[in-house]
Coordinates of C-alpha atoms and ligand atoms in Angstrom, one line a residue:
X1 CA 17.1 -0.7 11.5
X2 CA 13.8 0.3 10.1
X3 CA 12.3 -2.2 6.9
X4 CA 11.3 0.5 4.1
X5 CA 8.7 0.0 1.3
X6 CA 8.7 3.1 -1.4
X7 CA 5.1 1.9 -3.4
X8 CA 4.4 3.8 -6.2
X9 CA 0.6 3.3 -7.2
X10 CA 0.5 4.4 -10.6
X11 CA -3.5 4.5 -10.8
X12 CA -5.2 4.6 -14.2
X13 CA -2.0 5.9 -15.6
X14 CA 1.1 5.3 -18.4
X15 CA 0.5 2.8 -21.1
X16 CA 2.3 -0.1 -21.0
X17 CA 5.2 1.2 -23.4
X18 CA 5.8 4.3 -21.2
X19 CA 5.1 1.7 -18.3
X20 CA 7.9 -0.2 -19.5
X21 CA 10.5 2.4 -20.5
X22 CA 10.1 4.0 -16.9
X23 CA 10.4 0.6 -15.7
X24 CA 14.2 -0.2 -17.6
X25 CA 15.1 3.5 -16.8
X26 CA 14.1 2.6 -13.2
X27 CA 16.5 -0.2 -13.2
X28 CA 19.6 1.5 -15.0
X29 CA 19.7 3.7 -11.9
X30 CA 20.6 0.9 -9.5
X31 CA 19.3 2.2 -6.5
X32 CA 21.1 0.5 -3.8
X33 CA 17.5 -0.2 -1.7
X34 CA 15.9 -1.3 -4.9
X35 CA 14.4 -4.2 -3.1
X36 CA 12.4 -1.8 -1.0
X37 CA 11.2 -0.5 -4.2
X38 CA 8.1 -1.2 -5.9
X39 CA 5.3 -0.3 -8.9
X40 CA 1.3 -1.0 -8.7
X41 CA 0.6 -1.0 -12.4
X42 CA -2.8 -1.4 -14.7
X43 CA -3.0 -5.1 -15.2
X44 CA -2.3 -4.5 -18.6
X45 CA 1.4 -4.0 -17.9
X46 CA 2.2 -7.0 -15.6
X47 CA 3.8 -9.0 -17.9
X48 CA 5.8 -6.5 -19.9
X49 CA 6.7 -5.4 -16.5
X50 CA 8.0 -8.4 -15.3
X51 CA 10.4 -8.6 -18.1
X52 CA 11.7 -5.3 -17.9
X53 CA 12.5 -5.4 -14.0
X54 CA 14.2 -8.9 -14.9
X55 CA 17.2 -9.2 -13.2
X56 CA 16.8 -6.3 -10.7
X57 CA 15.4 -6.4 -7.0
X58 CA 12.7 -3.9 -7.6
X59 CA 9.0 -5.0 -6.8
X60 CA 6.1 -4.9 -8.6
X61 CA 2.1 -5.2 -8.3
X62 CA -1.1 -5.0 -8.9
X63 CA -4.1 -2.9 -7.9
X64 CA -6.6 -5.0 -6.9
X65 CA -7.7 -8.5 -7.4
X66 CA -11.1 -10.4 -7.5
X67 CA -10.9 -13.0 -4.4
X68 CA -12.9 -15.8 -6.1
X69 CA -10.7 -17.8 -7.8
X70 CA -12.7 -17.7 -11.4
X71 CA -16.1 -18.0 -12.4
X72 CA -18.6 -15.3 -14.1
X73 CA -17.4 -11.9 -12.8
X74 CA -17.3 -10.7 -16.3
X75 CA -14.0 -7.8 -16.0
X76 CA -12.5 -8.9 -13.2
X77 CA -8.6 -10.9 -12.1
X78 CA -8.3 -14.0 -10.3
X79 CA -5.6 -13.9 -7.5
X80 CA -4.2 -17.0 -10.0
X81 CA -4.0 -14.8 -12.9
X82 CA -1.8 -12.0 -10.8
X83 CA 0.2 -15.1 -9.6
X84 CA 1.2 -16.0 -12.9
X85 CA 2.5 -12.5 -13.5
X86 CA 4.7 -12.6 -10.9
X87 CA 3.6 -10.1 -8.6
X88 CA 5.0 -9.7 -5.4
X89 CA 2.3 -7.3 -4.0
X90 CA -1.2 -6.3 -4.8
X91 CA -3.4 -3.2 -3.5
X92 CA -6.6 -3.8 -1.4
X93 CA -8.8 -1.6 -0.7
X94 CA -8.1 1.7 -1.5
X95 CA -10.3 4.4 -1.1
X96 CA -10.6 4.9 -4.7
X97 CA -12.2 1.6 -5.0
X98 CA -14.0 1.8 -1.7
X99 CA -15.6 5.0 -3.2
X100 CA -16.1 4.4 -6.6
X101 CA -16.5 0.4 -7.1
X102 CA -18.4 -0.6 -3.8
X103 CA -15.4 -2.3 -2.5
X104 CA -16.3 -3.1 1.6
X105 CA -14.5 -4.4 4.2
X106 CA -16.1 -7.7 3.7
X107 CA -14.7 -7.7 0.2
X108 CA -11.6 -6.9 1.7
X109 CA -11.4 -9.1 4.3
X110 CA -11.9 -11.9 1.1
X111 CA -9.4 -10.4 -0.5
X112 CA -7.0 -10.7 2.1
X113 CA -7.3 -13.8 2.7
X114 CA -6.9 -15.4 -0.5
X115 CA -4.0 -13.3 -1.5
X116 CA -2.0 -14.6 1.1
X117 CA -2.7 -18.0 0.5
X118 CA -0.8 -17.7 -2.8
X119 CA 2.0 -15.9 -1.6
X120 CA 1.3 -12.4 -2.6
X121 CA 1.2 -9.2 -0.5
X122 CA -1.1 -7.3 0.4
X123 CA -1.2 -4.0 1.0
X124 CA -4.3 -3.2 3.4
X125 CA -4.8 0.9 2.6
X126 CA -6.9 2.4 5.2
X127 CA -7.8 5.9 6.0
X128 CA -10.6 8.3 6.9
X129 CA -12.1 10.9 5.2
X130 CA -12.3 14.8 5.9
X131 CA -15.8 15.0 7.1
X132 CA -14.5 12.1 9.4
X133 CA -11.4 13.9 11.0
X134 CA -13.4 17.0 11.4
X135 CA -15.7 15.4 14.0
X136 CA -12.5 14.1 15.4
X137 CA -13.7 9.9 14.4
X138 CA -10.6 9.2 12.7
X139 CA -9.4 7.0 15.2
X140 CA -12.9 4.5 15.3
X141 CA -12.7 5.1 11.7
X142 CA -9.6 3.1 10.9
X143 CA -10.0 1.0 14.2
X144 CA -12.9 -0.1 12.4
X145 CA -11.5 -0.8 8.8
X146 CA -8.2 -2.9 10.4
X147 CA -10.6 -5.0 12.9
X148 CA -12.9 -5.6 9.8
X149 CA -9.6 -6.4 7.2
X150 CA -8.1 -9.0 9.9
X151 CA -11.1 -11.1 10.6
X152 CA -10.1 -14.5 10.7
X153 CA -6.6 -13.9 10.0
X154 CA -4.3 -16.3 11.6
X155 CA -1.9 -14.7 13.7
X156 CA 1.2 -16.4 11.7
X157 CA 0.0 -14.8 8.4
X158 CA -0.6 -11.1 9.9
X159 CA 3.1 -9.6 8.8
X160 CA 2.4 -11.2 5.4
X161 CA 0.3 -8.0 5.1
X162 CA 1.6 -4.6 4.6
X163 CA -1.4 -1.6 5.8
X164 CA -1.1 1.7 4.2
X165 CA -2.5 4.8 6.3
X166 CA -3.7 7.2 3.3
X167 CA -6.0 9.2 4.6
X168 CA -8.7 10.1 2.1
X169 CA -8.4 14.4 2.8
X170 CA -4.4 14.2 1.6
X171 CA -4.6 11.5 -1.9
X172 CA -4.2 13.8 -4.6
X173 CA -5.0 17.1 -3.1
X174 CA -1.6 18.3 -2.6
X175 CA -2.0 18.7 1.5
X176 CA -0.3 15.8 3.4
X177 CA -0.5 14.8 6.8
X178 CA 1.7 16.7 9.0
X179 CA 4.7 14.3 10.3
X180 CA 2.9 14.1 13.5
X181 CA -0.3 13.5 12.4
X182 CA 1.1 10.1 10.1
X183 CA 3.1 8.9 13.1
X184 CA -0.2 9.2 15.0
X185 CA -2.4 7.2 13.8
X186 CA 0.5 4.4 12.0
X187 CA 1.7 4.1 15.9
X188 CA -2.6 3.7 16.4
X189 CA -2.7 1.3 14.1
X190 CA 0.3 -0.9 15.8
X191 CA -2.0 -1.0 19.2
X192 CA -5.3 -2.2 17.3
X193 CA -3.1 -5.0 15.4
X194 CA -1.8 -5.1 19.3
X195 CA -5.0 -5.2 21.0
X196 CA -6.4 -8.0 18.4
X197 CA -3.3 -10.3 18.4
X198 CA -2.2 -9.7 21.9
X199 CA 1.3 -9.6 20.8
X200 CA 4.1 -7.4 20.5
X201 CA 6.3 -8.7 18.2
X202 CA 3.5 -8.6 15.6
X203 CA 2.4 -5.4 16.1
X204 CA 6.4 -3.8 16.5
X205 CA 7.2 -5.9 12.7
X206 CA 3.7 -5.3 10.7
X207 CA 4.9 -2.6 7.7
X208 CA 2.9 0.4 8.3
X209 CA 3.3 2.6 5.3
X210 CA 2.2 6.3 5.0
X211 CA -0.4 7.9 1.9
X212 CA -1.0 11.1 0.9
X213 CA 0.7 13.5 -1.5
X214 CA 4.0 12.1 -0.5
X215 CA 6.9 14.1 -2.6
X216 CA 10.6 14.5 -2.4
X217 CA 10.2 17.6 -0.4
X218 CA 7.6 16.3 2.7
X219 CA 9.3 12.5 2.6
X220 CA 12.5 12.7 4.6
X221 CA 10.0 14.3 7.5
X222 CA 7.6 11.6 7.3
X223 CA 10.2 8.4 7.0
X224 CA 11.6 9.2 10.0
X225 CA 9.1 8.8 12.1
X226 CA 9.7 5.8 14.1
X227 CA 6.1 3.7 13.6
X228 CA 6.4 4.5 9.6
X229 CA 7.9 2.2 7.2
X230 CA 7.9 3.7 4.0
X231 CA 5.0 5.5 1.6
X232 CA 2.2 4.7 -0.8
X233 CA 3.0 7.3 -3.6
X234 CA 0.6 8.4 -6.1
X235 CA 1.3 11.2 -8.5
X236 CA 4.9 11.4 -7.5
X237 CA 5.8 7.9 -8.6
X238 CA 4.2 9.0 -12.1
X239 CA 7.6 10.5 -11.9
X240 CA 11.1 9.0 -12.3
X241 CA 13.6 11.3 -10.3
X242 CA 10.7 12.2 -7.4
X243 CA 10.0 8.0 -7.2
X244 CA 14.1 7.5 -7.1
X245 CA 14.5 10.7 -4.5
X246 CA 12.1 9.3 -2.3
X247 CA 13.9 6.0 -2.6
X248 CA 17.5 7.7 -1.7
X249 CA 15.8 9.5 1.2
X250 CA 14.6 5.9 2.4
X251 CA 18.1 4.6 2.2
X252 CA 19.7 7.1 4.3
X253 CA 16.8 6.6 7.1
Ligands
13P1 P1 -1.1 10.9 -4.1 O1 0.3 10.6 -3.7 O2 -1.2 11.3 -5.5 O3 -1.8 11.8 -3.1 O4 -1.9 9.5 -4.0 C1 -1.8 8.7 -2.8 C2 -2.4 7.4 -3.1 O5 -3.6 7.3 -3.2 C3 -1.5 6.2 -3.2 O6 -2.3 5.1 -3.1

């Protein structure tokens, strides 16, 4: 049996009271995977958040994290701070924030590393843009980005990170990956964390998730696929019943 995680990252979205009805109306449908369940919320909403999935299985996180552990970086949240929260899992990473807020692999890497050592997860998103693909460099691309992430990464601490294969064409633009196209490069990405760790167990159990305009109607193509473990849903999570379909669909896999 196949380990699922349905992520919904909410982006800049919901304030924390619609964050927090969703999040008790969420609950009240007692999903029976709701432990492969989670929400990436605005740090705003962490705490409320944590109250209002009290007593359920579902997950929760955050979006990114500053990997100092305080000092003067005026705006930003220590790894600490999310800790106290309660998180279970926390974004790195994504393309948004490599594109928009100079996030690098370094930073990443940093990241990373800090997160685990407090016991929250990861989730490493990867992914290569269209210019990219159409010179057919998707492959170095995201070779690139995972040897860069895992630098210095034990081996015993790899599977305490979950990687994310959005690529960048397919966030938000309504055309996803075909089926075979995901399974491609999630099954690639298995061989680099392969190739680097020179061992199979790793690379068979690391959670490879799938991004990109992920809805009820593509997902039950995608989550079969044998080298995907579950999605990194953007607008469709905004959404009650497509976040709880997806979730069904997941179960039945
Ligand atoms: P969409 O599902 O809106 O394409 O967003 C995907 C994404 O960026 C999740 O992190």
């Amino acid at each position: 049996m196949k380990n699922f995680l349905i992520a919904g990252n909410w982006k800049m979205n919901k304030t924390a009271k619609e964050a927090v009805e969703f999040a008790k109306a969420l609950k009240a449908m007692k999903l029976e995977n709701e432990k492969d369940v989670a929400i990436l919320v605005p740090f705003t909403h962490l705490f409320s958040i944590a109250d209002a999935l009290d007593g359920s299985s579902i997950r929760f996180g955050a979006q990114n994290v500053h990997y100092e552990d305080s000092g003067a970086y005026t705006g930003e949240i220590s790894v600490k701070m999310l800790k106290e929260t309660g998180v279970d899992y926390c974004i790195v990473g994504h393309s948004e924030r490599r594109e928009y807020f100079n996030e690098t692999d370094e930073t990443v890497n940093l990241k990373l590393k800090k997160l685990i050592s407090s016991g929250i997860t990861p989730i490493l998103c990867v992914g290569e843009s269209l210019e990219t693909r159409e010179e057919n460099l998707q492959t170095e691309f995201v070779e690139s980005q995972i040897i860069k992430a895992f630098d210095g990464i034990d081996r015993v601490d790899v599977n305490k990170i979950v990687i994310a294969y959005e690529p960048i064409w397919a966030i938000g633009t309504g055309k996803t990956a075909t089926p075979e196209e995901a399974e491609e490069m999630c099954r690639f990405i298995r061989e680099i964390i392969q190739e680097i760790y020179n061992d199979s167990v790793i690379s068979e159990q690391i959670m490879v998730l799938y991004g990109g305009s992920m809805k009820p109607d593509n997902a039950e193509d995608l989550l079969n696929k044998p080298n995907i473990n579950g999605g990194l849903i953007g607008g469709a999570s905004l959404k009650l019943e497509d976040l709880a379909t997806i979730a069904e669909i997941a179960s039945k896999i």
